Amino acid sequence: MQPQPSVVASVMPEGERRRHLLDLDDVSRAEIDAVLETAESMKEVLSREIKQVPALRGKTVVNMFYEESTRTRISFELAARSLSANIINFAARSSSVEKGESLIDTVRTLQALGADILVIRHAQAGAAHLVARHFHGSVINAGDGRHAHPTQALLDLFTIREKLGYLDNLKVAIIGDILHSRVARSNLWGFTKMDAQVTLCAPPTLLGPARFWQATWPRVRITYSLEEALDGADVVMALRLQQERQQAGLLPSLREYSRFFALTEERLAQLADNVLIMHPGPINEGIEIAPEVVTSSRAVIGEQVTNGVAVRMALLYQLASQVTHEE
Ligand code: CP
């Protein structure tokens, strides 16, 4: 068998090489393109019989998950393994956090143990920024409160580009529990950098005032009508209804929510055949999206999950080249 090449990574634009990925707000279009192109090369690696290259041999990645995750945690683990890095899974519930160790002390401990890259998910917005201030290596935000989930937004962009062949000037409808969604916020940064026309659609209690969104993303459109949001869309992204919000009195009932906002086959019948239906997961089937829509030919939900590994490989690879452990 011919020896397989390692990986072909797209070079970050000069002056834009970063140490951390905390959100997409300060990430340029050129940087996003470089990550997506590198992810294509990583996807080729993942199609090989031996899905591994030595690119990060000797580096240590720590998955710090203070909040539940299936997709993000496992895909970071697979990504690190495919790059031959050491990967440590740190679960707060079985660590010294249970004895009262603080987040900052935990970071100092992981640094003393030789960690190069920390991947952190935390229920508190700002946790990843705090960790980045105290860690000498690289930090990747794997979701902090309702603030940001930049790797989800990157894998969403990758999936759209792969399926449609372009990212510019898309019409994107984001439907559901937008107020509490870090996925919506990071995707707003990503999509607007691609000059997309983004429409946000939800009941008023799960959206908040239009001026709140338009102060940061002036071109964003707001509607409470699903039909209006779907009209002309190239991409329709449903978000998980965070059911715990129902107890907070934000919704009269799940049935009422589904009646007006669920993606059903009947509602999607008006859309063109090549419209992409996306969902970051986890899904509440039958609440924000009908089971037949999840398995329909237009849905790319499985591809989003699959592409998460290649995109996270690309990020780990790009950031690892910046790790110097200098303050
Ligand atoms: N989309 C997403 O972040 O899923 P997990 O919570 O399973 O990681």
CSV table of C-alpha atoms and ligand atoms in Angstrom, one decimal:
chain,number,residue,atom,x,y,z
A,1,MET,CA,0.0,0.0,0.0
A,2,GLN,CA,1.2,3.5,-0.8
A,3,PRO,CA,2.1,5.6,2.2
A,4,GLN,CA,-0.7,8.1,2.9
A,5,PRO,CA,0.1,11.8,3.1
A,6,SER,CA,-0.4,13.5,6.4
A,7,VAL,CA,-2.8,16.4,6.1
A,8,VAL,CA,-3.0,19.4,3.9
A,9,ALA,CA,-3.9,22.3,6.1
A,10,SER,CA,-5.0,25.7,4.7
A,11,VAL,CA,-2.7,28.4,6.0
A,12,MET,CA,-4.3,31.0,8.3
A,13,PRO,CA,-4.0,34.5,6.9
A,14,GLU,CA,-0.9,36.3,8.3
A,15,GLY,CA,-1.7,38.2,11.5
A,16,GLU,CA,-4.8,36.2,12.1
A,17,ARG,CA,-3.3,33.2,13.8
A,18,ARG,CA,-5.1,32.8,17.0
A,19,ARG,CA,-4.5,31.0,20.2
A,20,HIS,CA,-8.1,30.5,21.4
A,21,LEU,CA,-11.5,30.0,19.8
A,22,LEU,CA,-14.0,31.5,22.2
A,23,ASP,CA,-16.7,32.7,19.7
A,24,LEU,CA,-16.9,33.8,16.1
A,25,ASP,CA,-17.4,37.5,16.8
A,26,ASP,CA,-13.7,38.3,16.3
A,27,VAL,CA,-13.0,35.7,13.7
A,28,SER,CA,-12.6,37.0,10.1
A,29,ARG,CA,-14.1,35.5,7.0
A,30,ALA,CA,-10.6,34.5,5.8
A,31,GLU,CA,-10.0,32.6,9.1
A,32,ILE,CA,-13.4,30.8,8.7
A,33,ASP,CA,-12.5,29.9,5.1
A,34,ALA,CA,-9.1,28.5,6.3
A,35,VAL,CA,-10.7,26.3,8.9
A,36,LEU,CA,-13.4,25.0,6.5
A,37,GLU,CA,-10.7,24.2,3.8
A,38,THR,CA,-8.6,22.4,6.4
A,39,ALA,CA,-11.7,20.5,7.5
A,40,GLU,CA,-12.1,19.2,4.0
A,41,SER,CA,-8.6,17.8,4.2
A,42,MET,CA,-9.4,16.3,7.6
A,43,LYS,CA,-12.6,14.7,6.1
A,44,GLU,CA,-10.4,13.0,3.6
A,45,VAL,CA,-8.2,11.6,6.4
A,46,LEU,CA,-11.4,10.3,8.0
A,47,SER,CA,-12.4,8.5,4.8
A,48,ARG,CA,-9.1,6.4,4.9
A,49,GLU,CA,-8.9,2.9,6.2
A,50,ILE,CA,-6.6,4.1,9.0
A,51,LYS,CA,-8.2,7.3,10.1
A,52,GLN,CA,-5.2,8.8,11.8
A,53,VAL,CA,-2.3,11.1,11.1
A,54,PRO,CA,0.6,12.1,13.4
A,55,ALA,CA,-0.1,15.8,13.3
A,56,LEU,CA,-0.6,16.4,17.0
A,57,ARG,CA,1.6,13.6,18.4
A,58,GLY,CA,2.9,14.5,21.8
A,59,LYS,CA,0.2,17.2,22.4
A,60,THR,CA,-2.4,16.8,25.2
A,61,VAL,CA,-6.0,17.9,24.7
A,62,VAL,CA,-8.3,17.9,27.8
A,63,ASN,CA,-12.1,17.8,27.3
A,64,MET,CA,-13.4,19.8,30.3
A,65,PHE,CA,-17.2,19.2,30.4
A,66,TYR,CA,-19.1,20.8,33.2
A,67,GLU,CA,-22.4,20.3,31.4
A,68,GLU,CA,-23.8,17.3,29.5
A,69,SER,CA,-22.9,16.7,25.9
A,70,THR,CA,-22.9,13.8,23.4
A,71,ARG,CA,-22.0,15.2,20.0
A,72,THR,CA,-19.4,17.9,21.0
A,73,ARG,CA,-17.5,15.8,23.6
A,74,ILE,CA,-17.3,12.7,21.5
A,75,SER,CA,-16.4,14.5,18.3
A,76,PHE,CA,-13.6,16.4,20.1
A,77,GLU,CA,-12.4,13.0,21.4
A,78,LEU,CA,-12.4,11.4,18.0
A,79,ALA,CA,-10.8,14.5,16.4
A,80,ALA,CA,-7.9,14.5,18.9
A,81,ARG,CA,-7.4,10.7,18.5
A,82,SER,CA,-7.4,11.0,14.7
A,83,LEU,CA,-4.6,13.6,15.0
A,84,SER,CA,-2.7,11.3,17.4
A,85,ALA,CA,-3.0,13.7,20.4
A,86,ASN,CA,-3.4,12.5,24.0
A,87,ILE,CA,-7.0,13.1,25.0
A,88,ILE,CA,-8.2,13.3,28.6
A,89,ASN,CA,-11.9,13.4,29.4
A,90,PHE,CA,-12.4,15.5,32.5
A,91,ALA,CA,-15.9,15.1,33.9
A,92,ALA,CA,-16.6,17.7,36.7
A,93,ARG,CA,-18.8,15.2,38.7
A,94,SER,CA,-15.9,12.8,39.2
A,95,SER,CA,-13.2,15.4,39.8
A,96,SER,CA,-11.9,17.5,42.7
A,97,VAL,CA,-14.6,20.1,41.6
A,98,GLU,CA,-16.8,18.0,43.8
A,99,LYS,CA,-14.5,18.8,46.8
A,100,GLY,CA,-14.8,22.5,46.0
A,101,GLU,CA,-11.9,23.1,43.6
A,102,SER,CA,-12.5,26.2,41.6
A,103,LEU,CA,-12.5,26.5,37.8
A,104,ILE,CA,-9.3,28.5,37.9
A,105,ASP,CA,-7.5,26.1,40.3
A,106,THR,CA,-8.6,23.2,38.0
A,107,VAL,CA,-7.1,25.1,35.0
A,108,ARG,CA,-3.8,25.6,36.9
A,109,THR,CA,-3.8,21.9,37.8
A,110,LEU,CA,-4.3,20.8,34.2
A,111,GLN,CA,-1.6,23.2,33.1
A,112,ALA,CA,0.8,21.7,35.7
A,113,LEU,CA,-0.1,18.2,34.3
A,114,GLY,CA,1.0,19.3,30.8
A,115,ALA,CA,-2.3,20.1,29.0
A,116,ASP,CA,-1.8,22.0,25.7
A,117,ILE,CA,-5.4,22.6,24.6
A,118,LEU,CA,-8.5,22.8,26.9
A,119,VAL,CA,-11.9,22.3,25.4
A,120,ILE,CA,-14.5,23.6,27.8
A,121,ARG,CA,-18.3,23.4,28.1
A,122,HIS,CA,-19.9,25.2,31.0
A,123,ALA,CA,-23.3,26.3,32.0
A,124,GLN,CA,-22.0,29.8,32.8
A,125,ALA,CA,-21.6,32.3,30.0
A,126,GLY,CA,-18.0,33.6,30.0
A,127,ALA,CA,-16.5,30.5,31.5
A,128,ALA,CA,-14.3,29.9,28.4
A,129,HIS,CA,-13.0,33.5,28.5
A,130,LEU,CA,-12.1,33.1,32.2
A,131,VAL,CA,-10.2,29.9,31.4
A,132,ALA,CA,-8.4,31.6,28.5
A,133,ARG,CA,-7.1,34.3,30.9
A,134,HIS,CA,-5.5,31.7,33.2
A,135,PHE,CA,-4.2,29.1,30.8
A,136,HIS,CA,-1.0,29.4,28.9
A,137,GLY,CA,-2.0,27.0,26.0
A,138,SER,CA,-5.1,27.2,23.8
A,139,VAL,CA,-8.8,27.2,24.8
A,140,ILE,CA,-11.8,26.1,22.7
A,141,ASN,CA,-15.2,27.1,23.8
A,142,ALA,CA,-17.5,24.0,23.4
A,143,GLY,CA,-20.5,26.0,24.6
A,144,ASP,CA,-20.9,28.4,27.5
A,145,GLY,CA,-24.4,29.1,28.9
A,146,ARG,CA,-26.5,30.9,26.3
A,147,HIS,CA,-23.4,32.9,25.1
A,148,ALA,CA,-21.6,31.0,22.3
A,149,HIS,CA,-21.0,27.6,20.6
A,150,PRO,CA,-18.5,28.5,17.9
A,151,THR,CA,-17.6,25.0,16.8
A,152,GLN,CA,-21.2,24.2,16.2
A,153,ALA,CA,-21.5,27.3,14.0
A,154,LEU,CA,-18.4,26.2,12.0
A,155,LEU,CA,-19.6,22.7,11.4
A,156,ASP,CA,-23.0,24.2,10.3
A,157,LEU,CA,-21.2,26.4,7.8
A,158,PHE,CA,-19.1,23.5,6.6
A,159,THR,CA,-22.2,21.3,6.1
A,160,ILE,CA,-24.0,24.0,4.2
A,161,ARG,CA,-20.9,24.6,1.9
A,162,GLU,CA,-20.6,20.9,1.3
A,163,LYS,CA,-24.2,20.5,0.4
A,164,LEU,CA,-25.0,23.7,-1.5
A,165,GLY,CA,-21.5,24.5,-2.8
A,166,TYR,CA,-21.5,28.1,-1.5
A,167,LEU,CA,-22.0,30.2,1.6
A,168,ASP,CA,-22.5,33.8,0.3
A,169,ASN,CA,-25.8,35.6,0.4
A,170,LEU,CA,-27.8,32.7,1.8
A,171,LYS,CA,-31.3,33.2,3.1
A,172,VAL,CA,-31.3,31.4,6.5
A,173,ALA,CA,-34.3,31.0,8.9
A,174,ILE,CA,-33.5,30.1,12.5
A,175,ILE,CA,-36.6,28.8,14.3
A,176,GLY,CA,-37.3,28.1,18.0
A,177,ASP,CA,-35.9,28.9,21.4
A,178,ILE,CA,-33.6,31.6,20.2
A,179,LEU,CA,-33.5,33.6,23.4
A,180,HIS,CA,-31.7,30.8,25.3
A,181,SER,CA,-29.6,29.6,22.3
A,182,ARG,CA,-25.8,29.8,22.1
A,183,VAL,CA,-26.0,28.0,18.8
A,184,ALA,CA,-28.2,30.9,17.4
A,185,ARG,CA,-25.8,33.5,18.6
A,186,SER,CA,-22.6,31.9,17.2
A,187,ASN,CA,-24.4,31.1,13.9
A,188,LEU,CA,-25.5,34.8,13.7
A,189,TRP,CA,-21.9,35.8,13.7
A,190,GLY,CA,-20.9,33.1,11.2
A,191,PHE,CA,-23.8,33.7,8.8
A,192,THR,CA,-23.5,37.5,8.8
A,193,LYS,CA,-19.8,37.2,8.0
A,194,MET,CA,-21.0,35.4,4.8
A,195,ASP,CA,-23.4,38.2,4.1
A,196,ALA,CA,-26.4,36.0,4.8
A,197,GLN,CA,-29.9,37.3,5.3
A,198,VAL,CA,-30.9,35.7,8.6
A,199,THR,CA,-34.5,35.6,9.9
A,200,LEU,CA,-35.2,34.7,13.5
A,201,CYS,CA,-38.6,33.2,14.2
A,202,ALA,CA,-40.0,32.3,17.6
A,203,PRO,CA,-42.8,33.2,20.0
A,204,PRO,CA,-42.1,36.6,21.5
A,205,THR,CA,-41.3,35.1,24.9
A,206,LEU,CA,-38.5,33.0,23.3
A,207,LEU,CA,-37.1,35.8,21.2
A,208,GLY,CA,-37.1,39.0,23.2
A,209,PRO,CA,-37.3,42.5,21.6
A,210,ALA,CA,-36.1,42.9,18.0
A,211,ARG,CA,-33.8,45.8,19.0
A,212,PHE,CA,-31.9,43.4,21.2
A,213,TRP,CA,-30.8,41.4,18.2
A,214,GLN,CA,-30.6,44.3,15.7
A,215,ALA,CA,-28.2,46.2,18.0
A,216,THR,CA,-25.6,43.6,17.4
A,217,TRP,CA,-26.7,42.2,13.9
A,218,PRO,CA,-28.4,45.2,12.2
A,219,ARG,CA,-29.5,43.2,9.1
A,220,VAL,CA,-31.3,40.4,11.1
A,221,ARG,CA,-35.0,40.1,10.4
A,222,ILE,CA,-37.5,39.2,13.2
A,223,THR,CA,-40.8,37.5,12.6
A,224,TYR,CA,-43.3,35.6,14.8
A,225,SER,CA,-44.8,33.9,11.7
A,226,LEU,CA,-43.2,30.6,10.6
A,227,GLU,CA,-44.7,30.9,7.1
A,228,GLU,CA,-43.0,34.3,6.7
A,229,ALA,CA,-39.6,32.9,8.0
A,230,LEU,CA,-39.7,30.0,5.6
A,231,ASP,CA,-40.5,32.0,2.6
A,232,GLY,CA,-37.6,31.9,0.2
A,233,ALA,CA,-35.2,30.3,2.7
A,234,ASP,CA,-32.2,28.3,1.5
A,235,VAL,CA,-31.5,26.9,5.0
A,236,VAL,CA,-34.0,26.3,7.8
A,237,MET,CA,-32.4,25.6,11.2
A,238,ALA,CA,-34.7,24.4,14.0
A,239,LEU,CA,-33.4,24.8,17.6
A,240,ARG,CA,-34.1,22.6,20.6
A,241,LEU,CA,-37.0,23.9,22.7
A,242,GLN,CA,-35.3,24.0,26.1
A,243,GLN,CA,-38.3,22.5,27.9
A,244,GLU,CA,-37.1,23.7,31.3
A,245,ARG,CA,-38.2,27.2,30.1
A,246,GLN,CA,-41.8,26.0,30.0
A,247,GLN,CA,-41.8,25.9,33.8
A,248,ALA,CA,-40.7,29.5,33.8
A,249,GLY,CA,-44.1,30.4,32.2
A,250,LEU,CA,-42.6,31.3,28.8
A,251,LEU,CA,-45.0,29.0,26.9
A,252,PRO,CA,-48.6,28.2,27.4
A,253,SER,CA,-48.0,24.6,26.5
A,254,LEU,CA,-45.8,22.4,24.3
A,255,ARG,CA,-48.8,21.6,22.1
A,256,GLU,CA,-49.4,25.3,21.5
A,257,TYR,CA,-45.7,25.8,20.6
A,258,SER,CA,-45.7,22.9,18.1
A,259,ARG,CA,-48.9,24.1,16.6
A,260,PHE,CA,-47.3,27.4,15.5
A,261,PHE,CA,-43.6,26.7,15.3
A,262,ALA,CA,-42.9,22.9,14.6
A,263,LEU,CA,-41.3,22.0,11.3
A,264,THR,CA,-43.7,19.6,9.8
A,265,GLU,CA,-43.9,18.1,6.3
A,266,GLU,CA,-47.0,20.1,5.5
A,267,ARG,CA,-45.2,23.4,6.4
A,268,LEU,CA,-42.1,22.5,4.5
A,269,ALA,CA,-44.1,21.5,1.4
A,270,GLN,CA,-43.8,25.1,0.2
A,271,LEU,CA,-40.0,25.0,0.2
A,272,ALA,CA,-37.8,24.1,-2.8
A,273,ASP,CA,-36.4,20.6,-2.9
A,274,ASN,CA,-32.8,21.7,-2.2
A,275,VAL,CA,-33.6,23.6,1.0
A,276,LEU,CA,-31.5,22.3,3.8
A,277,ILE,CA,-33.1,21.4,7.1
A,278,MET,CA,-30.7,21.6,10.0
A,279,HIS,CA,-30.8,21.0,13.8
A,280,PRO,CA,-27.8,21.1,16.1
A,281,GLY,CA,-29.3,18.4,18.4
A,282,PRO,CA,-30.3,17.1,20.8
A,283,ILE,CA,-33.7,17.0,19.2
A,284,ASN,CA,-37.2,16.9,20.8
A,285,GLU,CA,-38.9,14.9,18.1
A,286,GLY,CA,-42.5,15.9,17.6
A,287,ILE,CA,-42.0,19.2,19.4
A,288,GLU,CA,-39.8,21.5,17.3
A,289,ILE,CA,-39.5,19.1,14.4
A,290,ALA,CA,-41.6,16.2,13.1
A,291,PRO,CA,-40.0,12.7,12.9
A,292,GLU,CA,-40.7,12.5,9.2
A,293,VAL,CA,-38.8,15.8,8.7
A,294,VAL,CA,-35.8,14.5,10.6
A,295,THR,CA,-35.5,11.5,8.3
A,296,SER,CA,-36.4,13.4,5.1
A,297,SER,CA,-34.0,13.8,2.2
A,298,ARG,CA,-33.7,17.5,2.9
A,299,ALA,CA,-32.5,17.1,6.4
A,300,VAL,CA,-28.7,17.2,7.0
A,301,ILE,CA,-28.8,16.6,10.7
A,302,GLY,CA,-26.7,13.4,10.6
A,303,GLU,CA,-24.2,15.1,8.3
A,304,GLN,CA,-23.9,18.0,10.8
A,305,VAL,CA,-22.8,15.4,13.5
A,306,THR,CA,-20.4,13.6,11.1
A,307,ASN,CA,-18.8,16.9,10.0
A,308,GLY,CA,-18.2,17.9,13.6
A,309,VAL,CA,-15.2,15.6,13.8
A,310,ALA,CA,-13.4,17.0,10.7
A,311,VAL,CA,-14.1,20.6,11.7
A,312,ARG,CA,-12.8,20.0,15.2
A,313,MET,CA,-9.8,18.3,13.8
A,314,ALA,CA,-9.1,21.4,11.7
A,315,LEU,CA,-9.4,23.6,14.7
A,316,LEU,CA,-7.2,21.5,17.0
A,317,TYR,CA,-4.6,21.4,14.2
A,318,GLN,CA,-4.7,25.2,13.6
A,319,LEU,CA,-4.6,26.1,17.3
A,320,ALA,CA,-2.0,23.6,18.2
A,321,SER,CA,0.5,25.3,15.9
A,322,GLN,CA,0.1,28.4,18.1
A,323,VAL,CA,0.7,26.8,21.5
A,324,THR,CA,3.8,28.2,23.1
A,325,HIS,CA,2.7,28.1,26.7
A,326,GLU,CA,3.9,31.7,27.1
A,327,GLU,CA,1.8,34.0,29.2
B,1,CP,N1,-25.1,20.4,19.4
B,1,CP,C1,-24.5,20.0,20.6
B,1,CP,O1,-23.8,20.8,21.2
B,1,CP,O2,-24.8,18.8,21.1
B,1,CP,P1,-24.3,18.2,22.4
B,1,CP,O3,-24.9,18.9,23.6
B,1,CP,O4,-24.7,16.7,22.4
B,1,CP,O5,-22.8,18.3,22.5
